Amino acid sequence: MMSLTRRNFMKLVAAMGASAFLSAYKGDIVRAVEAKKDYWHICWLNGAACTGCTVSFAQASNPDLVQILTEIIVGTSGLPIALPDYMETIHPASGTLAEKLKERWKAGEKGKRILVVEGAVQKPGYCVVAGKDFREHVREAAEVADAIVAVGQCATFGGIPAANPNPTGAMGLSEFLREEGIAKPVINLPLCPVNGEHVVIILSAVIMGAKIDLDEHGRPKALFGTNMHDELCPYRPLYDRGVFIEEPGNGDGCRFKIGCKGPVAFTDCPSRRWNGKTSYCVEAGAPCIACSEPGWPDKFSPFYAELPSIPSFLGLNPTTLGAGIFGATAVGIGVHAVRRKLRGEKDEQDSY
Ligand code: SF4
Ligand code: SF4
């Protein structure tokens, strides 16, 4: 019986780092795996991406990857809770042997399977691995996976590979699976790169069998359900007092005038932070460029241009939003209305 309810999962994940999450729920995770008498096996595929998400995950600290693989074990078996059978950037196998590992994962000789996809899916011919189009690798793996996680902006929403003019027809995993008629839920973990803590927490939660509430874009609400400008940013009091920095750097002022898109970004970056909780974009003196959102980067470019705001923002024509948040002309709504528009008109719904 899992002791982690949906409600406390939401609360705790929002507040906890991966280390605290794992230590609090290690017993639950081990019991979940023991009850099913099954290990979880991971196949991590890389499409059109810079591999920054693998690096971000590999550099997750406290616990780091080695701790995850060696210290969080099931009972007295000595085996980790999840085995990365195939993870092409860091697994020791290469060539034919590596491909055999992938095929064995697909055959599912034992255990349950998590498919992790990093990078966008392109039109046929642009990404070929071991003589087979990446699209085929993804389709075959998705068809047999028990859970699917897309890591990083490219795998979730297309990211930089899908930016205008998108000559390779790059798209996010969910869109690709929809086109292929594969009706399986995808847990989307955007950001550029993915936050390593997000990966550790969500993989652990999947293994535990926790119910993960997703928003309309497939993102876990516990991680992406909060607007960073409204509720999380430490510079918000300065924004309210009209204290802004005028150029990038570590000055003591809100980053709005150098292009901060925090008002339209839904992410826990300010509380989760990066590199062992050292810092994050805004704290490092840069604007948030909203890499948590669908439509990035086009919809949020230019990055260092001020978000149209009241009073200049008065006059945004909602029908122009599809082309981007800049260049709007008619009268009517402000930052908060734009934010609602960017999030879409539909009500949020659970999909996993
Ligand atoms: S505009 Fe950016 S830096 Fe300023 S309060 Fe909002 S999120 Fe923080
Ligand atoms: S703070 Fe903004 S730009 Fe930086 S990682 Fe988070 S969503 Fe992306």
Short mmCIF file of C-alpha atoms and ligand atoms in Angstrom, two decimals:
data_model
loop_
_atom_site.label_atom_id
_atom_site.label_comp_id
_atom_site.label_asym_id
_atom_site.label_seq_id
_atom_site.Cartn_x
_atom_site.Cartn_y
_atom_site.Cartn_z
CA MET A 1 0.00 0.00 0.00
CA MET A 2 1.52 3.32 -1.05
CA SER A 3 1.57 5.94 1.66
CA LEU A 4 2.12 8.75 -0.83
CA THR A 5 -1.21 10.28 -1.72
CA ARG A 6 -1.78 12.52 -4.69
CA ARG A 7 -2.22 15.53 -2.48
CA ASN A 8 0.95 15.09 -0.45
CA PHE A 9 2.90 14.14 -3.57
CA MET A 10 2.04 17.56 -5.00
CA LYS A 11 2.99 19.35 -1.82
CA LEU A 12 6.13 17.44 -1.06
CA VAL A 13 7.61 17.40 -4.53
CA ALA A 14 7.16 21.12 -4.73
CA ALA A 15 9.07 21.59 -1.52
CA MET A 16 11.63 18.82 -1.64
CA GLY A 17 14.89 18.32 -3.41
CA ALA A 18 15.54 14.96 -5.03
CA SER A 19 17.68 13.87 -2.11
CA ALA A 20 15.00 14.61 0.48
CA PHE A 21 12.36 13.02 -1.73
CA LEU A 22 14.33 9.84 -2.17
CA SER A 23 15.27 9.51 1.47
CA ALA A 24 11.70 10.18 2.59
CA TYR A 25 10.25 7.66 0.16
CA LYS A 26 13.03 5.13 -0.25
CA GLY A 27 11.03 2.62 1.81
CA ASP A 28 7.94 3.15 -0.36
CA ILE A 29 9.96 2.81 -3.54
CA VAL A 30 11.61 -0.41 -2.37
CA ARG A 31 8.26 -1.83 -1.20
CA ALA A 32 6.65 -0.93 -4.53
CA VAL A 33 9.37 -2.73 -6.46
CA GLU A 34 9.40 -5.72 -4.09
CA ALA A 35 5.62 -6.06 -4.25
CA LYS A 36 5.74 -6.28 -8.02
CA LYS A 37 8.86 -8.48 -7.85
CA ASP A 38 10.06 -6.46 -10.76
CA TYR A 39 12.78 -4.01 -11.56
CA TRP A 40 12.24 -1.09 -13.83
CA HIS A 41 14.40 -0.98 -16.91
CA ILE A 42 15.20 2.29 -18.63
CA CYS A 43 15.80 2.88 -22.32
CA TRP A 44 17.03 6.46 -22.86
CA LEU A 45 16.94 7.48 -26.53
CA ASN A 46 18.60 10.60 -27.95
CA GLY A 47 17.15 12.41 -30.94
CA ALA A 48 17.77 15.96 -32.17
CA ALA A 49 19.41 17.56 -29.17
CA CYS A 50 22.73 18.78 -27.78
CA THR A 51 22.80 16.03 -25.09
CA GLY A 52 22.68 18.72 -22.44
CA CYS A 53 19.84 16.89 -20.70
CA THR A 54 21.96 13.77 -20.28
CA VAL A 55 24.70 15.97 -18.85
CA SER A 56 22.23 17.69 -16.54
CA PHE A 57 20.91 14.33 -15.31
CA ALA A 58 24.41 12.86 -14.99
CA GLN A 59 25.45 15.88 -12.96
CA ALA A 60 22.48 15.69 -10.64
CA SER A 61 23.92 15.98 -7.18
CA ASN A 62 22.72 14.65 -3.90
CA PRO A 63 22.01 12.00 -5.00
CA ASP A 64 24.29 11.82 -7.98
CA LEU A 65 23.98 9.19 -10.68
CA VAL A 66 26.42 6.82 -8.99
CA GLN A 67 24.47 7.00 -5.73
CA ILE A 68 21.23 6.39 -7.61
CA LEU A 69 22.67 3.30 -9.26
CA THR A 70 24.54 1.89 -6.30
CA GLU A 71 22.90 3.00 -3.05
CA ILE A 72 19.19 2.93 -3.69
CA ILE A 73 18.76 -0.79 -3.98
CA VAL A 74 15.88 -3.19 -3.67
CA GLY A 75 15.92 -5.14 -0.41
CA THR A 76 19.03 -7.24 -0.08
CA SER A 77 19.32 -7.90 -3.81
CA GLY A 78 22.10 -5.41 -4.34
CA LEU A 79 20.29 -4.23 -7.47
CA PRO A 80 19.27 -0.62 -8.04
CA ILE A 81 15.59 0.22 -8.26
CA ALA A 82 15.87 0.94 -11.96
CA LEU A 83 18.38 -0.31 -14.45
CA PRO A 84 19.40 1.88 -17.39
CA ASP A 85 19.70 -0.85 -19.98
CA TYR A 86 20.34 1.59 -22.78
CA MET A 87 21.51 5.19 -22.43
CA GLU A 88 23.67 5.85 -25.41
CA THR A 89 25.77 8.74 -24.14
CA ILE A 90 26.96 7.07 -20.96
CA HIS A 91 26.43 3.31 -21.15
CA PRO A 92 29.63 1.28 -21.37
CA ALA A 93 28.51 -0.81 -24.36
CA SER A 94 28.98 0.36 -27.91
CA GLY A 95 28.16 -0.69 -31.46
CA THR A 96 26.35 -3.98 -31.97
CA LEU A 97 26.32 -4.83 -28.27
CA ALA A 98 24.61 -1.55 -27.44
CA GLU A 99 21.93 -2.21 -30.05
CA LYS A 100 21.42 -5.70 -28.61
CA LEU A 101 20.77 -4.13 -25.20
CA LYS A 102 18.14 -1.89 -26.76
CA GLU A 103 16.48 -4.83 -28.48
CA ARG A 104 16.52 -6.82 -25.25
CA TRP A 105 14.84 -3.92 -23.50
CA LYS A 106 12.17 -3.85 -26.20
CA ALA A 107 11.68 -7.62 -25.92
CA GLY A 108 10.96 -7.10 -22.22
CA GLU A 109 12.40 -10.36 -20.99
CA LYS A 110 11.82 -9.18 -17.44
CA GLY A 111 10.78 -6.15 -15.52
CA LYS A 112 8.80 -3.08 -16.38
CA ARG A 113 10.01 -0.52 -18.85
CA ILE A 114 10.44 3.24 -18.78
CA LEU A 115 11.18 4.95 -22.07
CA VAL A 116 13.03 8.24 -21.67
CA VAL A 117 13.39 10.39 -24.79
CA GLU A 118 15.79 13.31 -25.06
CA GLY A 119 15.72 15.45 -28.20
CA ALA A 120 13.18 16.20 -30.87
CA VAL A 121 11.85 13.75 -33.45
CA GLN A 122 12.53 14.84 -37.03
CA LYS A 123 11.21 13.96 -40.45
CA PRO A 124 12.52 10.65 -41.89
CA GLY A 125 16.19 10.59 -42.84
CA TYR A 126 17.49 13.32 -40.54
CA CYS A 127 18.43 11.11 -37.59
CA VAL A 128 19.52 7.53 -38.14
CA VAL A 129 20.89 5.30 -35.39
CA ALA A 130 22.45 1.92 -36.21
CA GLY A 131 21.01 2.06 -39.71
CA LYS A 132 17.45 2.66 -38.54
CA ASP A 133 15.55 5.90 -38.52
CA PHE A 134 15.19 7.42 -35.07
CA ARG A 135 11.44 7.57 -35.63
CA GLU A 136 11.35 3.78 -35.81
CA HIS A 137 13.39 3.41 -32.63
CA VAL A 138 10.98 5.73 -30.81
CA ARG A 139 7.83 4.14 -32.22
CA GLU A 140 8.91 0.58 -31.35
CA ALA A 141 10.05 1.55 -27.86
CA ALA A 142 6.92 3.62 -27.13
CA GLU A 143 4.66 0.76 -28.18
CA VAL A 144 6.05 -1.52 -25.46
CA ALA A 145 6.91 1.02 -22.72
CA ASP A 146 5.03 0.95 -19.41
CA ALA A 147 5.80 4.63 -18.84
CA ILE A 148 7.16 7.36 -21.12
CA VAL A 149 9.07 10.44 -20.00
CA ALA A 150 10.23 13.23 -22.35
CA VAL A 151 13.19 15.16 -20.93
CA GLY A 152 14.11 18.69 -21.93
CA GLN A 153 12.52 21.31 -24.16
CA CYS A 154 13.44 19.53 -27.45
CA ALA A 155 11.76 16.24 -26.52
CA THR A 156 8.74 17.91 -24.97
CA PHE A 157 7.84 20.74 -27.34
CA GLY A 158 10.45 20.61 -30.15
CA GLY A 159 12.84 23.18 -28.66
CA ILE A 160 15.60 24.75 -30.74
CA PRO A 161 15.51 22.04 -33.46
CA ALA A 162 11.88 23.00 -34.12
CA ALA A 163 12.54 26.76 -34.22
CA ASN A 164 11.50 28.66 -37.32
CA PRO A 165 12.03 27.70 -40.15
CA ASN A 166 12.39 24.16 -38.82
CA PRO A 167 13.85 22.60 -41.98
CA THR A 168 13.96 19.07 -40.52
CA GLY A 169 10.34 19.05 -39.36
CA ALA A 170 11.40 18.57 -35.74
CA MET A 171 8.64 18.03 -33.19
CA GLY A 172 8.16 17.00 -29.58
CA LEU A 173 7.57 13.39 -28.59
CA SER A 174 3.86 13.80 -27.73
CA GLU A 175 3.14 15.29 -31.14
CA PHE A 176 5.06 12.49 -32.86
CA LEU A 177 3.22 9.77 -30.94
CA ARG A 178 -0.11 11.44 -31.74
CA GLU A 179 0.79 11.37 -35.44
CA GLU A 180 1.73 7.70 -35.14
CA GLY A 181 -1.55 6.87 -33.43
CA ILE A 182 0.14 5.74 -30.21
CA ALA A 183 -2.24 6.83 -27.46
CA LYS A 184 0.01 6.64 -24.43
CA PRO A 185 0.52 9.41 -21.88
CA VAL A 186 3.86 11.22 -21.93
CA ILE A 187 5.23 12.92 -18.84
CA ASN A 188 6.81 16.11 -20.14
CA LEU A 189 9.79 17.56 -18.29
CA PRO A 190 10.76 20.67 -20.27
CA LEU A 191 13.51 23.25 -19.56
CA CYS A 192 16.72 23.68 -21.52
CA PRO A 193 18.34 21.56 -20.28
CA VAL A 194 16.07 19.44 -18.10
CA ASN A 195 16.63 19.87 -14.37
CA GLY A 196 18.37 16.71 -13.08
CA GLU A 197 16.28 16.80 -9.90
CA HIS A 198 13.10 16.71 -11.96
CA VAL A 199 14.28 13.53 -13.68
CA VAL A 200 15.26 11.80 -10.43
CA ILE A 201 11.98 12.70 -8.73
CA ILE A 202 9.72 11.73 -11.61
CA LEU A 203 11.48 8.44 -12.36
CA SER A 204 11.23 7.58 -8.65
CA ALA A 205 7.57 8.53 -8.56
CA VAL A 206 6.83 6.39 -11.62
CA ILE A 207 8.57 3.42 -10.00
CA MET A 208 6.56 3.94 -6.81
CA GLY A 209 3.35 3.95 -8.77
CA ALA A 210 2.50 7.46 -7.56
CA LYS A 211 -0.24 9.28 -9.45
CA ILE A 212 1.39 12.20 -11.23
CA ASP A 213 -1.03 15.00 -12.10
CA LEU A 214 -0.19 16.63 -15.40
CA ASP A 215 -1.21 20.00 -16.77
CA GLU A 216 -2.62 20.58 -20.24
CA HIS A 217 0.91 20.44 -21.68
CA GLY A 218 1.74 17.12 -20.03
CA ARG A 219 3.95 18.69 -17.35
CA PRO A 220 3.76 17.50 -13.73
CA LYS A 221 1.77 20.14 -11.87
CA ALA A 222 3.93 19.61 -8.81
CA LEU A 223 6.95 20.90 -10.73
CA PHE A 224 5.41 23.24 -13.33
CA GLY A 225 2.14 24.33 -11.76
CA THR A 226 3.39 27.62 -10.33
CA ASN A 227 4.05 30.91 -12.07
CA MET A 228 7.57 31.95 -11.15
CA HIS A 229 6.91 35.71 -11.28
CA ASP A 230 3.77 35.60 -9.14
CA GLU A 231 4.76 33.13 -6.49
CA LEU A 232 8.42 32.16 -6.49
CA CYS A 233 10.78 34.85 -7.73
CA PRO A 234 12.87 36.52 -5.02
CA TYR A 235 12.98 39.69 -7.17
CA ARG A 236 9.23 40.14 -7.12
CA PRO A 237 9.30 42.75 -4.30
CA LEU A 238 11.70 44.79 -6.46
CA TYR A 239 9.39 44.47 -9.47
CA ASP A 240 6.52 45.76 -7.34
CA ARG A 241 8.64 48.72 -6.21
CA GLY A 242 9.78 49.47 -9.76
CA VAL A 243 13.44 48.66 -9.13
CA PHE A 244 14.94 47.20 -12.33
CA ILE A 245 18.39 46.48 -13.67
CA GLU A 246 18.98 47.94 -17.13
CA GLU A 247 21.56 45.46 -18.38
CA PRO A 248 22.42 41.83 -17.63
CA GLY A 249 24.50 41.34 -14.53
CA ASN A 250 24.17 40.83 -10.86
CA GLY A 251 22.70 44.19 -9.97
CA ASP A 252 20.04 44.43 -7.31
CA GLY A 253 16.90 44.79 -9.36
CA CYS A 254 14.17 42.90 -11.13
CA ARG A 255 15.19 41.51 -14.55
CA PHE A 256 11.97 42.54 -16.33
CA LYS A 257 13.52 45.34 -18.39
CA ILE A 258 16.26 43.06 -19.76
CA GLY A 259 13.61 40.71 -21.09
CA CYS A 260 12.60 38.48 -18.18
CA LYS A 261 9.72 36.20 -19.24
CA GLY A 262 9.08 35.06 -15.67
CA PRO A 263 5.53 36.48 -15.84
CA VAL A 264 4.68 33.88 -18.49
CA ALA A 265 6.86 30.99 -17.22
CA PHE A 266 5.42 28.15 -15.15
CA THR A 267 8.26 26.35 -13.41
CA ASP A 268 9.78 25.86 -9.99
CA CYS A 269 13.27 27.07 -11.08
CA PRO A 270 13.60 29.71 -8.31
CA SER A 271 13.00 27.16 -5.55
CA ARG A 272 14.48 24.07 -7.24
CA ARG A 273 17.53 25.90 -8.62
CA TRP A 274 20.44 24.27 -10.41
CA ASN A 275 23.90 22.81 -9.84
CA GLY A 276 23.32 21.54 -6.36
CA LYS A 277 20.92 24.41 -5.62
CA THR A 278 23.64 26.99 -6.32
CA SER A 279 21.67 29.38 -8.49
CA TYR A 280 19.38 29.76 -11.52
CA CYS A 281 19.15 31.99 -14.59
CA VAL A 282 17.55 35.06 -13.01
CA GLU A 283 19.74 34.96 -9.94
CA ALA A 284 22.79 34.76 -12.21
CA GLY A 285 21.81 38.13 -13.68
CA ALA A 286 20.05 36.93 -16.84
CA PRO A 287 16.39 37.12 -17.79
CA CYS A 288 14.24 34.02 -17.63
CA ILE A 289 13.60 33.09 -21.27
CA ALA A 290 10.68 30.76 -20.48
CA CYS A 291 12.21 27.51 -21.69
CA SER A 292 9.52 25.77 -19.64
CA GLU A 293 6.86 26.69 -22.19
CA PRO A 294 5.51 25.33 -25.47
CA GLY A 295 6.41 27.54 -28.41
CA TRP A 296 9.89 28.29 -27.07
CA PRO A 297 12.13 29.73 -28.46
CA ASP A 298 10.19 31.54 -31.21
CA LYS A 299 7.31 32.71 -29.06
CA PHE A 300 9.65 34.19 -26.45
CA SER A 301 12.23 35.81 -28.74
CA PRO A 302 14.05 38.12 -28.71
CA PHE A 303 15.23 36.95 -25.32
CA TYR A 304 16.68 40.24 -24.16
CA ALA A 305 13.77 42.43 -25.23
CA GLU A 306 11.37 43.64 -22.59
CA LEU A 307 8.11 41.76 -22.42
CA PRO A 308 5.40 44.08 -23.70
CA SER A 309 3.97 45.53 -20.53
CA ILE A 310 1.39 47.93 -19.25
CA PRO A 311 1.12 50.61 -20.60
CA SER A 312 2.96 49.57 -23.77
CA PHE A 313 1.37 46.20 -23.51
CA LEU A 314 -2.10 47.66 -23.50
CA GLY A 315 -3.15 47.03 -26.99
CA LEU A 316 -2.23 43.45 -27.46
CA ASN A 317 -4.44 41.78 -29.97
CA PRO A 318 -4.98 38.22 -28.76
CA THR A 319 -5.24 36.99 -32.33
CA THR A 320 -1.60 37.91 -32.89
CA LEU A 321 -0.38 35.78 -30.04
CA GLY A 322 0.17 32.74 -32.21
CA ALA A 323 2.91 34.61 -34.04
CA GLY A 324 4.64 35.59 -30.84
CA ILE A 325 4.22 37.80 -27.83
CA PHE A 326 5.89 40.77 -29.48
CA GLY A 327 4.59 43.00 -32.19
CA ALA A 328 1.06 43.08 -30.84
CA THR A 329 -0.94 46.13 -31.76
CA ALA A 330 -4.55 46.38 -30.72
CA VAL A 331 -6.05 47.33 -27.40
CA GLY A 332 -7.01 45.42 -24.45
CA ILE A 333 -5.01 43.13 -22.20
CA GLY A 334 -1.95 43.07 -20.00
CA VAL A 335 0.77 40.72 -18.87
CA HIS A 336 -1.53 38.51 -16.88
CA ALA A 337 -3.99 38.12 -19.73
CA VAL A 338 -1.10 37.31 -22.07
CA ARG A 339 0.03 34.69 -19.65
CA ARG A 340 -3.39 33.08 -19.71
CA LYS A 341 -3.37 33.21 -23.49
CA LEU A 342 0.05 31.61 -23.73
CA ARG A 343 -1.11 28.81 -21.50
CA GLY A 344 -4.03 28.11 -23.84
CA GLU A 345 -7.77 28.41 -23.46
CA LYS A 346 -8.51 24.92 -22.22
CA ASP A 347 -8.93 23.95 -18.59
CA GLU A 348 -6.11 21.96 -17.11
CA GLN A 349 -6.74 18.27 -16.93
CA ASP A 350 -5.13 15.20 -15.50
CA SER A 351 -3.80 12.87 -18.13
CA TYR A 352 -1.71 10.38 -16.23
S1 SF4 B 1 10.13 39.94 -14.04
FE1 SF4 B 1 11.53 38.20 -13.75
S2 SF4 B 1 13.08 38.93 -12.27
FE2 SF4 B 1 11.35 40.35 -12.18
S3 SF4 B 1 10.06 39.55 -10.52
FE3 SF4 B 1 9.24 38.69 -12.42
S4 SF4 B 1 10.28 36.71 -12.62
FE4 SF4 B 1 11.45 37.90 -11.11
S1 SF4 B 2 14.58 30.27 -15.06
FE1 SF4 B 2 13.47 30.43 -17.02
S2 SF4 B 2 15.07 30.33 -18.61
FE2 SF4 B 2 15.98 29.58 -16.69
S3 SF4 B 2 15.69 27.34 -16.77
FE3 SF4 B 2 13.95 28.20 -15.65
S4 SF4 B 2 12.34 28.50 -17.23
FE4 SF4 B 2 14.30 28.24 -18.31
#
